[in-house]
Structures are given as C-alpha cells and as structure tokens.
PDB file of C-alpha atoms in Angstrom:
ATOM      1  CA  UNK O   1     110.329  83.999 128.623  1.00  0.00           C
ATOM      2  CA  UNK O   2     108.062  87.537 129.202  1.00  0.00           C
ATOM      3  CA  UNK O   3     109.063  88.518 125.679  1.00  0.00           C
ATOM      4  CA  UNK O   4     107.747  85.286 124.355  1.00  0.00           C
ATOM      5  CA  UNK O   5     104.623  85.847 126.717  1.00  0.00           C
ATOM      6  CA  UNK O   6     104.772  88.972 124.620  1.00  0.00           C
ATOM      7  CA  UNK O   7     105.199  88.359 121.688  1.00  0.00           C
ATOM      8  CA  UNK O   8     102.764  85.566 121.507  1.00  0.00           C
ATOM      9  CA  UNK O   9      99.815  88.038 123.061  1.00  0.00           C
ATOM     10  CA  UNK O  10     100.625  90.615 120.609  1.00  0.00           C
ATOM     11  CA  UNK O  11     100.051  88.087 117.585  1.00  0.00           C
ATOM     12  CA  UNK O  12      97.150  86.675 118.906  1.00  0.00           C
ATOM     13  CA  UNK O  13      95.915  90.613 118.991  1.00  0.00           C
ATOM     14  CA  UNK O  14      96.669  91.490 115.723  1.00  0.00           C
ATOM     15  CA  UNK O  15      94.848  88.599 114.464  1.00  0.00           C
ATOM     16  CA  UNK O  16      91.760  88.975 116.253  1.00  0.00           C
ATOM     17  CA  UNK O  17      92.209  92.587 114.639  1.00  0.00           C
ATOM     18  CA  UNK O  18      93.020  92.096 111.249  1.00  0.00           C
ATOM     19  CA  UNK O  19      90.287  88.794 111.067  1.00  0.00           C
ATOM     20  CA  UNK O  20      87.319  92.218 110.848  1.00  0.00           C
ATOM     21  CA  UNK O  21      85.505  91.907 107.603  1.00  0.00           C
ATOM     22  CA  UNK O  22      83.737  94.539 104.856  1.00  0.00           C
ATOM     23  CA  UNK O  23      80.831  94.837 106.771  1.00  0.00           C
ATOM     24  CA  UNK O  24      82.158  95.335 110.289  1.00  0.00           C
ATOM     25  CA  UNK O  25      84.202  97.914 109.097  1.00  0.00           C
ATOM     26  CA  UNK O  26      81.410 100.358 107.640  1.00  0.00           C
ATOM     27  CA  UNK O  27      79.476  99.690 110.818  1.00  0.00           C
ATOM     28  CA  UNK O  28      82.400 100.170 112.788  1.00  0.00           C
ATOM     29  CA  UNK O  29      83.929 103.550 111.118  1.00  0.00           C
ATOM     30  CA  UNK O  30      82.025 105.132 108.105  1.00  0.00           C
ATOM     31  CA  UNK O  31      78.766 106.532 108.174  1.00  0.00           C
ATOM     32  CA  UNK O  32      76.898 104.562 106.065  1.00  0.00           C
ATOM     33  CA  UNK O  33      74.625 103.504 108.440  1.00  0.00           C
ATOM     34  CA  UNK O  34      75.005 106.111 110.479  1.00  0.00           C
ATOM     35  CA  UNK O  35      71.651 107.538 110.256  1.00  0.00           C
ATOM     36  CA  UNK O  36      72.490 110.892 109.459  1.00  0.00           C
ATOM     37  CA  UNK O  37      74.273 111.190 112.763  1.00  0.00           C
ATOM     38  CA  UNK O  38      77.523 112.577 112.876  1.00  0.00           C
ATOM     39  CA  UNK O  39      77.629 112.789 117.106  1.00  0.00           C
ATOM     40  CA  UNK O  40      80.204 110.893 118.499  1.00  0.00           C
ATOM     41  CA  UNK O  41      78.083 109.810 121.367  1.00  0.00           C
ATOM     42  CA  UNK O  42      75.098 108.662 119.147  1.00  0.00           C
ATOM     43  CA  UNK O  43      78.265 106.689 116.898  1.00  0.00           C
ATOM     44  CA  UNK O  44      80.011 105.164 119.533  1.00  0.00           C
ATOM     45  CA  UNK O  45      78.249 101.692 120.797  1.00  0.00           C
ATOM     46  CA  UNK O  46      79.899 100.356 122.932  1.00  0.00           C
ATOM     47  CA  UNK O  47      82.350 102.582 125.726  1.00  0.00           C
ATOM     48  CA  UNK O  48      86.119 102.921 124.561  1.00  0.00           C
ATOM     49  CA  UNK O  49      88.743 105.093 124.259  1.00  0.00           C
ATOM     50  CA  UNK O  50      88.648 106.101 120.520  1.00  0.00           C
ATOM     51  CA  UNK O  51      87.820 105.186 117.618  1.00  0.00           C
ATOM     52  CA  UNK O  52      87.894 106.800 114.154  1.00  0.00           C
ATOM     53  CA  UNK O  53      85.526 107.818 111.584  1.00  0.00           C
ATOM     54  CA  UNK O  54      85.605 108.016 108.183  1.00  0.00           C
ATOM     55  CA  UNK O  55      83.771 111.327 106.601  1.00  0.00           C
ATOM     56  CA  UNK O  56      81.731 109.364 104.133  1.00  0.00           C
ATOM     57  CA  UNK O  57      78.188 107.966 103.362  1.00  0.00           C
ATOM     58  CA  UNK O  58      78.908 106.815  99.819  1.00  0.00           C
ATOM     59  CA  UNK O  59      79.474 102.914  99.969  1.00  0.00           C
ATOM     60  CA  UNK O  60      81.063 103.264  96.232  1.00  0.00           C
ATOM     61  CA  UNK O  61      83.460 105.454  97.450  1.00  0.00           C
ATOM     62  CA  UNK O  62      84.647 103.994 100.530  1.00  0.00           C
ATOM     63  CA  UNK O  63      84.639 100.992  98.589  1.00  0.00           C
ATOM     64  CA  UNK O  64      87.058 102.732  96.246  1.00  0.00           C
ATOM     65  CA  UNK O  65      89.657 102.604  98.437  1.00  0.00           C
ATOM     66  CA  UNK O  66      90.715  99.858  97.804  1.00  0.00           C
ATOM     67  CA  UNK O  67      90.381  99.857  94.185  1.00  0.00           C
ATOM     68  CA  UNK O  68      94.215  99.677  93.081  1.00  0.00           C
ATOM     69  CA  UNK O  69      95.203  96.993  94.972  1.00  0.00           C
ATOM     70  CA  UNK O  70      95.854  93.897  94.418  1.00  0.00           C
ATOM     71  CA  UNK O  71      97.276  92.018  97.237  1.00  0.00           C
ATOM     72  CA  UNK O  72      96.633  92.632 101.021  1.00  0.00           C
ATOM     73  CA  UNK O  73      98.556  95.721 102.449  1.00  0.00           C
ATOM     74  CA  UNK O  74      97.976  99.024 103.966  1.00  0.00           C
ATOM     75  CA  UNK O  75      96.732 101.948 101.861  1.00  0.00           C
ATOM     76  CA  UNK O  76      96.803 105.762 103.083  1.00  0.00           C
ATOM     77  CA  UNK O  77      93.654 106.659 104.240  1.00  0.00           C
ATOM     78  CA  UNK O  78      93.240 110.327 101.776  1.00  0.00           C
ATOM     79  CA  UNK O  79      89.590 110.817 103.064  1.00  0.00           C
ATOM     80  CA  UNK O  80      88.477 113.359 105.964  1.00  0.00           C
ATOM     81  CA  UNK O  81      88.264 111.044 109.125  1.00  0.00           C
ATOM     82  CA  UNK O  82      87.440 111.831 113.150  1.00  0.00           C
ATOM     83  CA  UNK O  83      88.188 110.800 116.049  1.00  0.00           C
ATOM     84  CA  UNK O  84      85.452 110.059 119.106  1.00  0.00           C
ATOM     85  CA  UNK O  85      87.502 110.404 122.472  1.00  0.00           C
ATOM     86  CA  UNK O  86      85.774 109.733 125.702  1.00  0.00           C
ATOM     87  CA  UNK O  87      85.764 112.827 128.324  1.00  0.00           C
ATOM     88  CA  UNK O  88      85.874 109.973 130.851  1.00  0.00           C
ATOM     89  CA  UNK O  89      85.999 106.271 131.397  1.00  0.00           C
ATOM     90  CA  UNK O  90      82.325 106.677 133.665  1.00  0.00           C
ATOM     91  CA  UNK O  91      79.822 104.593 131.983  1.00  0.00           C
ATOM     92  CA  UNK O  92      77.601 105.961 129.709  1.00  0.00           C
ATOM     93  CA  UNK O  93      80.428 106.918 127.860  1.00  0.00           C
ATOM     94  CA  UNK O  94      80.337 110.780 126.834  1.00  0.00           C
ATOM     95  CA  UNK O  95      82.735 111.565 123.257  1.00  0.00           C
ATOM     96  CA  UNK O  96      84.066 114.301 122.029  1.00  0.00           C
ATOM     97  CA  UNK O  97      85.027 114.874 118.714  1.00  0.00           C
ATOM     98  CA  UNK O  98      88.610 115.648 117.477  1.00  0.00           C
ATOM     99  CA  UNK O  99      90.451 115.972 113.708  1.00  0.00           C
ATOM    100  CA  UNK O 100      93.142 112.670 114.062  1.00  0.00           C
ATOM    101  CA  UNK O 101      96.581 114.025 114.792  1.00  0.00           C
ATOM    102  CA  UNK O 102      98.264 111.723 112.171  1.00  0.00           C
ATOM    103  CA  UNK O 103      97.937 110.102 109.309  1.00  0.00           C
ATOM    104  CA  UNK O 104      95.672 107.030 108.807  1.00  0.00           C
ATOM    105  CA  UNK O 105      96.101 104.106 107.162  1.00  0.00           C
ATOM    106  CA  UNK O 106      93.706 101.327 106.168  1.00  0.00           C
ATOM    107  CA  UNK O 107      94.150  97.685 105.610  1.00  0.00           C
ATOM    108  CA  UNK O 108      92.490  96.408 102.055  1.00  0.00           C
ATOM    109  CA  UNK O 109      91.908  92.673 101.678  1.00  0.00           C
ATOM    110  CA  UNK O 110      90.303  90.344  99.191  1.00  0.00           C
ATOM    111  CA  UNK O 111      87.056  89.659  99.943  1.00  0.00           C
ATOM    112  CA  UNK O 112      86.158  86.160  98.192  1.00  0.00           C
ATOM    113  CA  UNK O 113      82.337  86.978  97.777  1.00  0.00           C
ATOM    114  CA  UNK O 114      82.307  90.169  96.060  1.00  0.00           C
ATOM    115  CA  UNK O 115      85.649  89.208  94.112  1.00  0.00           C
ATOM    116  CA  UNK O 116      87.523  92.557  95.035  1.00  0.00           C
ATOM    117  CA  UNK O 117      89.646  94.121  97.472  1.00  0.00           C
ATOM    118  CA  UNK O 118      87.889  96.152 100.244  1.00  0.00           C
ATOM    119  CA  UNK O 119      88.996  97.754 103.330  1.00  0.00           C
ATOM    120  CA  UNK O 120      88.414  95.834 106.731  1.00  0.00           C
ATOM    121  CA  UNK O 121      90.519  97.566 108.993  1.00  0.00           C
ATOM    122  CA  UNK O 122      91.493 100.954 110.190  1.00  0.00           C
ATOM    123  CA  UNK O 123      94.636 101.334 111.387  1.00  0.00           C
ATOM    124  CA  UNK O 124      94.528 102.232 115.244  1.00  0.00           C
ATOM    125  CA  UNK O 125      96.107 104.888 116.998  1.00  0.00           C
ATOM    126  CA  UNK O 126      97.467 104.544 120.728  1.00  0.00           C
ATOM    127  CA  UNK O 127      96.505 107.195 122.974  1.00  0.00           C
ATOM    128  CA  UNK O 128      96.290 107.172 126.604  1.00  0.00           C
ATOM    129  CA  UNK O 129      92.777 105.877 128.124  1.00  0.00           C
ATOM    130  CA  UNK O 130      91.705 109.338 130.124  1.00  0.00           C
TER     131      UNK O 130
END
C-alpha cells in the first residue's frame, strides 16, 4: 500500500511539473527578462534550494532548442547553464552561484499557439536542502 501511496504522489508531481508552459520557463530559467542581472539573489523569487539558469538572453536561440523535434521528449541541454544554491534555508534567501555538476536536459513540447516545439521544462537536479 506505501508504494502505491508512492507511486501515486510521484505522478501527481511530475505532472504538476511537466504541465509548465513557454513562458514560465524563460521567466523561470533564462535571462530574458532578467534585466541584465545575472545575481542569483536578484534571479531567484521566491526561496528554494536550486534552481538552474540558462546563459542566454536571445529568445530565438533558446527557442532553438527545440527546433529538431518533433514529438515531446527530452533534449540535451548544449548551452552554458548555472546553478543558484541557497547558503541557508533563513528567509531572505541568500544564493550562491555554482557551474551544474551534470549534464542537463530539457523537456521540448508542442506548443499549439505558436505551432512549434519549445522547451517548458528543465530537468531538475536533487541535491540536499542545506
């Protein structure tokens, strides 16, 4: 019965993850509208553990990504990326910035008004919350 429990909670999770669109995605980890701010602790909005950056201001290009697909799936991710990492869970949230110790992948999906495949999803990483 726990592994059902699960099972179940870690579908509902990936769901709730993979349902991000275009636009939550380049808010969430490009720097399009970043402002010319490449600080994690300006980035980050709300307090978390990590999250990951994309090196880019280009729309076109991050758009690009996705551009030989043609069905849902995972694509490498062959851009420069970061990582924000809290020094501490102590709210305001303070970051530091590290170079990802892995590859990453992102997750390119049809989106029905522009009539192409973009990326809506970058693939997490689990590290331990300090």
């Amino acid at each position: 019965m726990m592994v059902q429990c699960t099972c179940l909670l870690l579908l509902l999770l990936s769901t709730a993850v993979f349902s991000q669109n275009y636009d939550a995605f380049i808010v969430k980890h490009t720097l399009v509208k970043a402002n010319d701010k490449k600080d994690c602790d300006t980035l980050m909005k709300a307090c978390k553990a990590i999250n990951t950056f994309i090196d880019e201001r280009d729309e076109k290009i991050i758009q690009d990504m996705c551009k030989d697909v043609s069905k849902k799936q995972f694509v490498n991710l062959a851009y420069n990326c970061f990582d924000c990492v809290t020094k501490d869970k102590k709210e305001p949230c303070s970051y530091k910035q590290e170079k990802p110790n892995n590859n990453k992948k992102i997750v390119c999906e049809k989106d029905k008004s522009k009539n192409k495949f973009l990326p809506v999803h970058l693939e997490a990483e689990c590290r331990p919350y300090i």
